[in-house]
mmCIF file of C-alpha atoms and ligand atoms in Angstrom:
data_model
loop_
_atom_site.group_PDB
_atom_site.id
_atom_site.type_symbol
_atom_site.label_atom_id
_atom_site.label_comp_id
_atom_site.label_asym_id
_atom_site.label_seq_id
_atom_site.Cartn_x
_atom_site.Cartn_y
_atom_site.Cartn_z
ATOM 1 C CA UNK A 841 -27.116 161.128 277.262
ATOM 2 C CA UNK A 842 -30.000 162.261 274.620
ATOM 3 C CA UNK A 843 -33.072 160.516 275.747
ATOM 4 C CA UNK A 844 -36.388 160.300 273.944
ATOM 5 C CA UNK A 845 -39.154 161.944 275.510
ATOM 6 C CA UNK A 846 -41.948 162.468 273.734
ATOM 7 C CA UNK A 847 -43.100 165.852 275.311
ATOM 8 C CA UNK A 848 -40.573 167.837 277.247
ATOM 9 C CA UNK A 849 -41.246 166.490 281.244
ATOM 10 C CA UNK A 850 -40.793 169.984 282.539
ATOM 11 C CA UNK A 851 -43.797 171.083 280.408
ATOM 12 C CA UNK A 852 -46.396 168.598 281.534
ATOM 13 C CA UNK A 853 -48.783 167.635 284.394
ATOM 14 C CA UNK A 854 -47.412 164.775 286.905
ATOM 15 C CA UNK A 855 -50.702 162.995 285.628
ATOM 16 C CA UNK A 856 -49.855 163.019 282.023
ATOM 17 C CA UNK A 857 -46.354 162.310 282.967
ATOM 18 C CA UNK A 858 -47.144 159.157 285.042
ATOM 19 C CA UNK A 859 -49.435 158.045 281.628
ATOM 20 C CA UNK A 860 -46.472 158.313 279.573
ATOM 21 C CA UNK A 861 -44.621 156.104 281.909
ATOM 22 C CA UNK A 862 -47.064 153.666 281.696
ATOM 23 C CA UNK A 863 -47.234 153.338 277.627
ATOM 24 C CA UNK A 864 -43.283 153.900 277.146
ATOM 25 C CA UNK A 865 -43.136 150.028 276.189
ATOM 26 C CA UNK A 866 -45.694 150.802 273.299
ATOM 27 C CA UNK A 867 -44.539 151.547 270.321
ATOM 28 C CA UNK A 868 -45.522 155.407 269.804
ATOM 29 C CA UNK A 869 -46.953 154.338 266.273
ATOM 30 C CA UNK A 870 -46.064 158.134 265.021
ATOM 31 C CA UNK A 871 -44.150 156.965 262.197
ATOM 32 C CA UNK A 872 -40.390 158.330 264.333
ATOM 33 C CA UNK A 873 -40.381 154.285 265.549
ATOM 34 C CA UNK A 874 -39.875 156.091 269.344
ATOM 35 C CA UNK A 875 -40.558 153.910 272.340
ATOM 36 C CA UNK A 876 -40.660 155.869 275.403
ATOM 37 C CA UNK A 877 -37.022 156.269 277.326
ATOM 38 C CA UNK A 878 -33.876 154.767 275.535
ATOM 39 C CA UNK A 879 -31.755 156.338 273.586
ATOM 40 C CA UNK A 880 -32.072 158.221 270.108
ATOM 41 C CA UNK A 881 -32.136 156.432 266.767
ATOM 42 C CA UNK A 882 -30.309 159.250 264.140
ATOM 43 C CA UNK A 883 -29.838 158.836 260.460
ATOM 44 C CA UNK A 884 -26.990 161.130 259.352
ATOM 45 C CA UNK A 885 -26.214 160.864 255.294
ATOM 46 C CA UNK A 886 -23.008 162.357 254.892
ATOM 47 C CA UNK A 887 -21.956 163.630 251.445
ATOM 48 C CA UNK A 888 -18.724 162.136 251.253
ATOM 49 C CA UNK A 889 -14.995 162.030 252.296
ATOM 50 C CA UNK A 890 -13.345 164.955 249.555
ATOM 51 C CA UNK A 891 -12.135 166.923 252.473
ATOM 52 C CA UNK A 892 -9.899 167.212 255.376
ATOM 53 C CA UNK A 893 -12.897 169.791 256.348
ATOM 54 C CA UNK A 894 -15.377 166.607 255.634
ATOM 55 C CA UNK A 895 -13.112 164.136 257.358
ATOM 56 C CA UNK A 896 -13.169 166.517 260.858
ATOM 57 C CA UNK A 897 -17.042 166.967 259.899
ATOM 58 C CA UNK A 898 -17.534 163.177 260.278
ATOM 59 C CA UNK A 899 -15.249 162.795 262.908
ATOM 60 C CA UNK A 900 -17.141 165.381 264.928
ATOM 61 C CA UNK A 901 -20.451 164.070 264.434
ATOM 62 C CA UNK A 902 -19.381 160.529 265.114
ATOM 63 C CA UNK A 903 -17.797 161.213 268.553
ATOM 64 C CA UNK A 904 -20.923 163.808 269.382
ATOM 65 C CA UNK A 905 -23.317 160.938 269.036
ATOM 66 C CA UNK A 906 -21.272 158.473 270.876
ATOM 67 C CA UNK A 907 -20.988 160.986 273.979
ATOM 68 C CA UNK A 908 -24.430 161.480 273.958
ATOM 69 C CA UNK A 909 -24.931 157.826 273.705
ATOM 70 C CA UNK A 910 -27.040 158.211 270.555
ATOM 71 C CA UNK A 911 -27.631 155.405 268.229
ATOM 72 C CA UNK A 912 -26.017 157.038 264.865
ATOM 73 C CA UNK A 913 -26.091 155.320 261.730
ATOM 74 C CA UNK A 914 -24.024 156.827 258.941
ATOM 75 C CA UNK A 915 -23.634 156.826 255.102
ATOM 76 C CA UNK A 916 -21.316 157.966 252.956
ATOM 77 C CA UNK A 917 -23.032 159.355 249.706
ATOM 78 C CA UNK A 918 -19.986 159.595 248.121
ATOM 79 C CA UNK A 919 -20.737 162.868 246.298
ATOM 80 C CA UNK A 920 -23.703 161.776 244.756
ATOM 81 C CA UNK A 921 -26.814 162.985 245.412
ATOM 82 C CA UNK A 922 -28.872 159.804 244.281
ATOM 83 C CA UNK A 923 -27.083 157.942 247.276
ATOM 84 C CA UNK A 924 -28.129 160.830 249.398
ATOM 85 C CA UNK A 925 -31.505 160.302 248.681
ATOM 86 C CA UNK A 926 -31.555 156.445 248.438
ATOM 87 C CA UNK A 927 -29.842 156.772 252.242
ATOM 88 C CA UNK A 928 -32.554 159.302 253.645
ATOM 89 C CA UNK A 929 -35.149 156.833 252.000
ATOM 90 C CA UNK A 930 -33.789 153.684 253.637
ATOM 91 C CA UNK A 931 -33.837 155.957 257.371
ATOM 92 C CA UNK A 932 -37.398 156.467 256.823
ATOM 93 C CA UNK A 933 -38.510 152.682 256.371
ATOM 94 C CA UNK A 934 -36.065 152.054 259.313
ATOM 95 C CA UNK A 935 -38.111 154.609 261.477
ATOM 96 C CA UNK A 936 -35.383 156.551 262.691
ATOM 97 C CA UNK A 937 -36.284 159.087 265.399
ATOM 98 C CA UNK A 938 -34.518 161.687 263.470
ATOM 99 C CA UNK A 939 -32.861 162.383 259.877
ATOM 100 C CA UNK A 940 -29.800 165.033 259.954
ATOM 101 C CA UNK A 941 -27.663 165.416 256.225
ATOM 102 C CA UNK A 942 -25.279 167.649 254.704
ATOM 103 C CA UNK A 943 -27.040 167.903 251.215
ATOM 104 C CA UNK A 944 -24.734 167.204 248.140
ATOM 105 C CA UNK A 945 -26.199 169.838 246.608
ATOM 106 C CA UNK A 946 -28.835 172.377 246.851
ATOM 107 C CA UNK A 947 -31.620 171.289 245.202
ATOM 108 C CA UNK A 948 -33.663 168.034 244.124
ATOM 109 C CA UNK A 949 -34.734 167.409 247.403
ATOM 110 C CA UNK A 950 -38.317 168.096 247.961
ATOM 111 C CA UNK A 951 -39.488 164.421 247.364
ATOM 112 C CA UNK A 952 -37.769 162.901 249.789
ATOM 113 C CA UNK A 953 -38.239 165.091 252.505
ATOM 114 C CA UNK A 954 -42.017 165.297 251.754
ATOM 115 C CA UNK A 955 -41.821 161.618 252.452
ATOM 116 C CA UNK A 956 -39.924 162.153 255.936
ATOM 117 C CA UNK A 957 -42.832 164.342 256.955
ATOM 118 C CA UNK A 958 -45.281 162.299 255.950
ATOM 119 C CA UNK A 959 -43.505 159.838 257.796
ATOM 120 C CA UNK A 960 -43.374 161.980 261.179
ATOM 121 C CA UNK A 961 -39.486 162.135 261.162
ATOM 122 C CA UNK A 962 -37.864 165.036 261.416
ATOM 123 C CA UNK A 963 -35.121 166.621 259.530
ATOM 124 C CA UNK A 964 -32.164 168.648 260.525
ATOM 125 C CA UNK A 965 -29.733 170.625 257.583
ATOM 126 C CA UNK A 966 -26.221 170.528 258.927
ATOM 127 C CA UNK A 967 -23.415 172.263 256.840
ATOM 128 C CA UNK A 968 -25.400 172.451 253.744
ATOM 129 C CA UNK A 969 -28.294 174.266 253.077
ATOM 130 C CA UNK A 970 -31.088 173.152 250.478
ATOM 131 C CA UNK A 971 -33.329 175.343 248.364
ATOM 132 C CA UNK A 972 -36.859 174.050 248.512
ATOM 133 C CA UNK A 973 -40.274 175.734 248.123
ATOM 134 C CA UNK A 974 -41.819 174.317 252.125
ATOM 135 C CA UNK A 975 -38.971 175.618 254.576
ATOM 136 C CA UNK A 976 -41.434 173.607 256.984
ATOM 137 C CA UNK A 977 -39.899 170.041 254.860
ATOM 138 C CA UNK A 978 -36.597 170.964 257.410
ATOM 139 C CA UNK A 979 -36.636 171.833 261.593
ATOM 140 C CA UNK A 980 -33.195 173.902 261.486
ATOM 141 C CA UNK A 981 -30.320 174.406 259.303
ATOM 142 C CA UNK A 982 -27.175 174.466 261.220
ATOM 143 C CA UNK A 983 -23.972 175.475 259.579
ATOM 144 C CA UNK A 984 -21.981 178.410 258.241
ATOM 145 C CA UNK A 985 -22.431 181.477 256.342
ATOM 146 C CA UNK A 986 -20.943 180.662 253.191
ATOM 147 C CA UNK A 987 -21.676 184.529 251.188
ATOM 148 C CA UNK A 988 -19.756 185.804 254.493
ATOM 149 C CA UNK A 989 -16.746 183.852 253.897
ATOM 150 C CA UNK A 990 -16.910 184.538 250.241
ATOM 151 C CA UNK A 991 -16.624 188.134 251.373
ATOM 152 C CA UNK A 992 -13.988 187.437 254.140
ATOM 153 C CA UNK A 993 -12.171 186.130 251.127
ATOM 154 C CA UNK A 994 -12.671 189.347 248.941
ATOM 155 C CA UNK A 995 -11.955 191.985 251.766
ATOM 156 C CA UNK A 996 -8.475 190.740 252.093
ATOM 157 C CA UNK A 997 -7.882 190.843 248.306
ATOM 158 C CA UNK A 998 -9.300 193.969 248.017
ATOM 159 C CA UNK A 999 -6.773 195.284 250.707
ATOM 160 C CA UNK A 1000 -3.834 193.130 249.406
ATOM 161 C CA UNK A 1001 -4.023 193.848 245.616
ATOM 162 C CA UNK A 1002 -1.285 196.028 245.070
ATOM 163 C CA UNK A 1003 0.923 193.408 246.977
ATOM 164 C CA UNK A 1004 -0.481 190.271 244.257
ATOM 165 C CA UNK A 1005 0.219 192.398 241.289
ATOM 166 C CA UNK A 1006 3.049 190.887 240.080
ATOM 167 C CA UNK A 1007 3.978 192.297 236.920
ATOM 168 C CA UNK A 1008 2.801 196.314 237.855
ATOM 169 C CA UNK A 1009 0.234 196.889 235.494
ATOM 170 C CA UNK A 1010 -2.489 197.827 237.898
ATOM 171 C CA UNK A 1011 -4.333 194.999 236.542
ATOM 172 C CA UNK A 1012 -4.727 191.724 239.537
ATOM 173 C CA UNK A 1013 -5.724 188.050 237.150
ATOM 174 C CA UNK A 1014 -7.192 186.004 239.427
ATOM 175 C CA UNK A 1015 -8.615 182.346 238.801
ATOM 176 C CA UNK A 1016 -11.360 180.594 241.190
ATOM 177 C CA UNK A 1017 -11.262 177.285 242.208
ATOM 178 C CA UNK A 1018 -14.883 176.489 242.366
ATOM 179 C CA UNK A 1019 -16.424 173.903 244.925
ATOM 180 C CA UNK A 1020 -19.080 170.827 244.022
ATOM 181 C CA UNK A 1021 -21.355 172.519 241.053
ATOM 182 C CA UNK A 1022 -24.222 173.224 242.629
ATOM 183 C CA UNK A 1023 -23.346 172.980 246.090
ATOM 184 C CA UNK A 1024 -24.505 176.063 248.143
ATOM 185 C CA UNK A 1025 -20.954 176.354 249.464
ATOM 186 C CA UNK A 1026 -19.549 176.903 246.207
ATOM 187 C CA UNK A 1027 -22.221 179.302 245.113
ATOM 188 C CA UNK A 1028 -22.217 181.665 247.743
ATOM 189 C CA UNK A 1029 -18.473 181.186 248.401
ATOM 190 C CA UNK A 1030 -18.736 182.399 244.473
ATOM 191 C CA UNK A 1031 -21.288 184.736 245.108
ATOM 192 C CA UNK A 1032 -19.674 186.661 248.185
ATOM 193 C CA UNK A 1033 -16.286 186.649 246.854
ATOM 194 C CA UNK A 1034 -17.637 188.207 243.551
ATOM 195 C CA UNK A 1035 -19.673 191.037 244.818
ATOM 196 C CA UNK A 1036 -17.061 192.313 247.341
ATOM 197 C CA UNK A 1037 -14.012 192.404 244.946
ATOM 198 C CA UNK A 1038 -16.818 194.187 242.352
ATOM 199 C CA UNK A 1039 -16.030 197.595 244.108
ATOM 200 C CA UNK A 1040 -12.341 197.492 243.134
ATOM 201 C CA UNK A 1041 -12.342 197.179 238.712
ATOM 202 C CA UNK A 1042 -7.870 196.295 238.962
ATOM 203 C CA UNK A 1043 -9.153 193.113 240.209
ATOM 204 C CA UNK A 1044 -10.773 190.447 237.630
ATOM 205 C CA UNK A 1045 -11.380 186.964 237.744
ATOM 206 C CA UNK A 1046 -10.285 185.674 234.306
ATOM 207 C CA UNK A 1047 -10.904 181.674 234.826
ATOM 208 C CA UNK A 1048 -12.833 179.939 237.111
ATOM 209 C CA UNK A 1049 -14.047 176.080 237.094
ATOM 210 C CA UNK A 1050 -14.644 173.115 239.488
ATOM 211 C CA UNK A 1051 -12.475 171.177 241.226
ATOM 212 C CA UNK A 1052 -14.911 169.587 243.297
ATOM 213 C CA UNK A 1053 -13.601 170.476 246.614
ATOM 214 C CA UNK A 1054 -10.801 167.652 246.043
ATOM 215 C CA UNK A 1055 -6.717 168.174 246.449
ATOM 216 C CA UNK A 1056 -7.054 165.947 243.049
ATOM 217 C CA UNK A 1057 -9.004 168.553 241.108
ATOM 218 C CA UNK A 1058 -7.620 171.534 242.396
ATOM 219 C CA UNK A 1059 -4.278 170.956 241.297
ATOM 220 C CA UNK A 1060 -5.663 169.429 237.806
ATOM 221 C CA UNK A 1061 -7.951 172.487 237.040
ATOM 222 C CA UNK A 1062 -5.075 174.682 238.266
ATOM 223 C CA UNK A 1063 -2.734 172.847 235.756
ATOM 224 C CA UNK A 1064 -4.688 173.748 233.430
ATOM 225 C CA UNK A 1065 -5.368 177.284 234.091
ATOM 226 C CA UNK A 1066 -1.710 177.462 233.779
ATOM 227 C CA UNK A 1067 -0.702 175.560 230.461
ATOM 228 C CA UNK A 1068 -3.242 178.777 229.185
ATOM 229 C CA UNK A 1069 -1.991 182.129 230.939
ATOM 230 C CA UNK A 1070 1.370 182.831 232.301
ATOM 231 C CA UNK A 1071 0.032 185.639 233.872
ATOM 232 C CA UNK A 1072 -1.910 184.567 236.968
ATOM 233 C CA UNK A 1073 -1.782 186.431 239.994
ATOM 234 C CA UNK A 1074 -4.057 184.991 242.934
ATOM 235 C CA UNK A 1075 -6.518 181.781 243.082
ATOM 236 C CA UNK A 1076 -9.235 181.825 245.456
ATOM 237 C CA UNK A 1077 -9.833 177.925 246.339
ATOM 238 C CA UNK A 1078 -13.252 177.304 247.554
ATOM 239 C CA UNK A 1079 -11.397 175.381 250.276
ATOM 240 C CA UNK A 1080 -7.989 173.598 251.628
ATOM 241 C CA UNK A 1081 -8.281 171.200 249.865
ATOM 242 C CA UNK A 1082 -7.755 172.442 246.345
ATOM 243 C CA UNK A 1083 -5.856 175.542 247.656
ATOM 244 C CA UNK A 1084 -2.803 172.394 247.911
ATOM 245 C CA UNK A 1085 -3.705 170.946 245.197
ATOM 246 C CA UNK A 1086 -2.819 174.096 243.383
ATOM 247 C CA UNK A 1087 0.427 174.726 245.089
ATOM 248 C CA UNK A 1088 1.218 171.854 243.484
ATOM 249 C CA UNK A 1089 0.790 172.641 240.258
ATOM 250 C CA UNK A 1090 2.057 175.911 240.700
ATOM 251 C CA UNK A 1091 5.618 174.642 242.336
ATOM 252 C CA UNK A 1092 5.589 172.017 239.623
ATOM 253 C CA UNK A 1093 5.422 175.210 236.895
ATOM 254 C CA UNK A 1094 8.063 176.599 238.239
ATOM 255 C CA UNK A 1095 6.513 179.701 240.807
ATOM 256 C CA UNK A 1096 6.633 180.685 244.194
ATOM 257 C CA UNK A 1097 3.197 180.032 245.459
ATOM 258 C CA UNK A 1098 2.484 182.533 247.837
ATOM 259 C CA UNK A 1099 4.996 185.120 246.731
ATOM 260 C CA UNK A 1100 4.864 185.084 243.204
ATOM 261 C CA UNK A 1101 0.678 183.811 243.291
ATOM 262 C CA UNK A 1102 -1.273 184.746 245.931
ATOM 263 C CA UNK A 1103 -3.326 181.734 247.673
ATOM 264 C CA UNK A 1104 -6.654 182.575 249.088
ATOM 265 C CA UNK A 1105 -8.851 179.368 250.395
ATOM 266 C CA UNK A 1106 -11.770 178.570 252.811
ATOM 267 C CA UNK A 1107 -12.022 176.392 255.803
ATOM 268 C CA UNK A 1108 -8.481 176.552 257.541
ATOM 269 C CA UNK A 1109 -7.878 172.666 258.306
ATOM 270 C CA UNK A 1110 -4.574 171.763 259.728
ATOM 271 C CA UNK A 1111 -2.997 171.201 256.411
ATOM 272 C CA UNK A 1112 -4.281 174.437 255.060
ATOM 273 C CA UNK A 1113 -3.001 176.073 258.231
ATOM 274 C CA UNK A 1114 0.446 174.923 257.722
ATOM 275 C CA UNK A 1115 0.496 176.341 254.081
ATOM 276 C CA UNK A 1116 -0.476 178.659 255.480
ATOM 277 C CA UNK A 1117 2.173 179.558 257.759
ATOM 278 C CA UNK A 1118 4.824 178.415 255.654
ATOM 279 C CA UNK A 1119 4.298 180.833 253.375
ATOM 280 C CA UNK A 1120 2.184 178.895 250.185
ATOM 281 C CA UNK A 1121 -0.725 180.129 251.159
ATOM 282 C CA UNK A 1122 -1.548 184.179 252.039
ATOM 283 C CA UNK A 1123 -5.246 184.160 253.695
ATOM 284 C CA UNK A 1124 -7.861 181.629 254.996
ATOM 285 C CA UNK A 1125 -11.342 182.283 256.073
ATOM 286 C CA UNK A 1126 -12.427 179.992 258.640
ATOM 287 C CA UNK A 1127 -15.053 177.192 258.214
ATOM 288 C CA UNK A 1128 -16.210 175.098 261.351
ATOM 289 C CA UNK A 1129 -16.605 171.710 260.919
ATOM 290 C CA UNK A 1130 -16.997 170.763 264.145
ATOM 291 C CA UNK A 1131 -21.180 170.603 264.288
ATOM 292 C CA UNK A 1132 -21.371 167.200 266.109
ATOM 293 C CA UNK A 1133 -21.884 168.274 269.501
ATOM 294 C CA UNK A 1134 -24.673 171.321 268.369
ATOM 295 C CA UNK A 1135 -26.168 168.616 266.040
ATOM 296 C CA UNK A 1136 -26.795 166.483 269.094
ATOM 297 C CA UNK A 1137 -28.333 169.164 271.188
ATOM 298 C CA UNK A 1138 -30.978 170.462 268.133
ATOM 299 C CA UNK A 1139 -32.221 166.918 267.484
ATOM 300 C CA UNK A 1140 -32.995 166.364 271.443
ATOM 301 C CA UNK A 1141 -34.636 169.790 271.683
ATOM 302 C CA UNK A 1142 -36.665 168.765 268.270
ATOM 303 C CA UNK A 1143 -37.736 165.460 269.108
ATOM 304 C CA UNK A 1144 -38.659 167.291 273.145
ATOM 305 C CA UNK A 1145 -40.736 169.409 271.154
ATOM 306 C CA UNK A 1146 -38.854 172.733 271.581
ATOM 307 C CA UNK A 1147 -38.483 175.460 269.223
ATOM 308 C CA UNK A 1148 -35.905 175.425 267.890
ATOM 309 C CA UNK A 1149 -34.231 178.611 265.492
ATOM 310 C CA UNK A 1150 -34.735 178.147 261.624
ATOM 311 C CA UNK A 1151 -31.601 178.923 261.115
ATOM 312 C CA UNK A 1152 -28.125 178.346 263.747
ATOM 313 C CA UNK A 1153 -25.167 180.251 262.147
ATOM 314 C CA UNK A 1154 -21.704 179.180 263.335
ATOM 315 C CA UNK A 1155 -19.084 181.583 264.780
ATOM 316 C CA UNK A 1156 -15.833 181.375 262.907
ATOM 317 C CA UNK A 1157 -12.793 183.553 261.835
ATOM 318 C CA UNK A 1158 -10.020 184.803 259.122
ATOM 319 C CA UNK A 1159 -6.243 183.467 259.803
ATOM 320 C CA UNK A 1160 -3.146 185.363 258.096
ATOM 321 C CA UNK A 1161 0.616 184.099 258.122
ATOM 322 C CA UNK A 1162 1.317 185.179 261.464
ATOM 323 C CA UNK A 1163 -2.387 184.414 262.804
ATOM 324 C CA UNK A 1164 -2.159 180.615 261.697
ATOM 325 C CA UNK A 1165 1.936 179.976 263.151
ATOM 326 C CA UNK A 1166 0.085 180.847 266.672
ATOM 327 C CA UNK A 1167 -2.506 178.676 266.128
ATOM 328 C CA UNK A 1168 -1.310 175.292 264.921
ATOM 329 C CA UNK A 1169 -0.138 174.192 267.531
ATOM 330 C CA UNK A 1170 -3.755 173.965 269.323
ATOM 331 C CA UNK A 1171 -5.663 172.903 266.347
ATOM 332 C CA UNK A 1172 -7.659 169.994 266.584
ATOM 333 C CA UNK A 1173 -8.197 169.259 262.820
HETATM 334 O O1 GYE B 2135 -15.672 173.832 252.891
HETATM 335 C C1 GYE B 2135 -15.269 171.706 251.908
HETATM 336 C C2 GYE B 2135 -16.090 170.483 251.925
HETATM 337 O O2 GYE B 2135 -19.748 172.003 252.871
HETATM 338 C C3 GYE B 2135 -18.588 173.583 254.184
HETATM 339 O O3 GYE B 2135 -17.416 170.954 251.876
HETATM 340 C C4 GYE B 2135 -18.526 172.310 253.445
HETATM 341 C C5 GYE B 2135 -17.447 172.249 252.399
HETATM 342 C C6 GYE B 2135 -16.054 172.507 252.883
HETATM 343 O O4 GYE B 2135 -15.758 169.556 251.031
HETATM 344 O O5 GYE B 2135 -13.952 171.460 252.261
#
């Protein structure tokens, strides 16, 4: 169970600690809304529900705080990042004890997490990153490396592309589902992706747009892409998601997807996975959504007063054909 303390007990005097006993009724008047002992009040403002990846996100965070018997409440921003903000505002004047969100999109948030420090209430980045010009307006950012997986993604096209070129001429068209616009997933997914498959000049991204990290707009963007050029090769999907959504479109236009257009996505959910080893999709670079029960453990350290790292990156890993038949049948999400 996460309790609040408000100074780590193994890090104080038996006098101090019997003082803090006696004021835990009090309210601690430090803006966090913390009375002494009971459990943790946590403000999480999700961006949304686009995703099987967001779905396992929520699902992870939700169970997490339940476990550790902390008092979560939730919004759904629904992708916009005005809802985000209105949702962090309305945690501050309810003095949560802590503030955790997966930001929308990069930036635009230095307002209203000046006013969470003014207000004494921390803030934890999960999933997301922002870009803002006080790093000190955040505790910890917890969540992947998104320019690594953008490179995961590029390594394997680098070593497949004789295998996507389809019709021989040395030359590899490939098309790039883009994530949210502006959402530092999609640009370093963009950016990592880009500079690795730089070092080989057959390979050349002729289209690439958003599809919002939706099945929805990854098969209508992909639709697209193919009413214009017969002669696409591979798509790198910023995730699952629109990875199906093109195979879609690309079964509905009469191709193999998979054989005759290679399928490259990020985050390896269970519907990806079995795409992936039925043959529609080729590679997927892991992204872990499950942050809940790390989540839990930063904001208890934060609010003891611990250090905590700047930055916690999670561990994660690439699945192939073969990788991803021997591991559906254990995956959770
Ligand atoms: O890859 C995508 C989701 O921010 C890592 O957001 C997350 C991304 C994830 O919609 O499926």
């Amino acid at each position: 169970m996460l309790k609040k303390t408000l100074i780590a007990a193994s890090a104080i005097p038996l006098t101090v600690l019997s003082l803090t006993a006696c004021g835990s009724d009090s309210s601690s008047g430090d803006g966090g809304g913390s009375e002494g002992g009971g459990s943790i009040t946590m403000g999480f403002a999700q961006v949304g529900a686009e995703s099987g990846w967001r779905t396992a996100n929520t699902k992870s965070i939700q169970e997490s705080a339940k476990a550790e018997d902390v008092d979560l409440k939730f919004t759904d921003a629904q992708g916009k990042q005005e809802n985000q903000i209105q949702a962090i505002r309305s945690y501050i004047q309810q003095k949560v004890d802590v503030i955790a969100f997966s930001p929308v999109v990069e930036t635009g948030f230095d307002a209203v997490l000046q006013e969470a420090k003014a207000a004494n209430i921390p803030v934890i980045l999960t999933d997301r990153a922002v870009k803002v010009d006080d790093d000190s307006l955040y505790e910890t950012f917890l969540g992947s490396d998104f320019v690594k997986e953008g490179e995961k993604a590029g390594e394997w096209l680098v070593q497949n592309a004789k295998d996507a070129d389809r019709d021989g001429d040395g030359t590899i068209n490939v098309v790039q589902l883009e994530g949210t616009t502006g959402a530092a997933p999609a640009i370093d997914r963009a950016e990592g992706f880009a500079d690795t498959i730089g070092a080989d000049d057959s390979i050349k991204v002729t289209a690439s747009q958003t599809g919002d990290f939706t099945r929805d707009g990854g098969k209508q963007v992909m639709e697209s892409f193919l009413q214009s050029d017969d002669s696409i090769e591979v798509v790198y999907a910023h995730n699952d998601d629109m990875g199906l959504g093109a195979i879609e479109a690309i079964e509905a236009a009469g191709l193999k997807p998979g054989v005759d257009v290679k399928i490259i996505t990020v985050d390896a959910v269970k519907d990806g996975m079995q795409a992936l080893a039925d043959g529609k999709i080729n590679f997927i670079v892991e992204c872990n959504p499950l942050l809940g029960p790390q989540l839990m453990d930063l904001a208890q350290k934060v609010l003891d007063g611990e250090e905590v790292p700047k930055r916690v990156v999670t561990e994660e890993t690439t699945f192939d054909q073969e990788q991803a038949k021997a591991a559906l049948p254990d995956r959770q999400y």
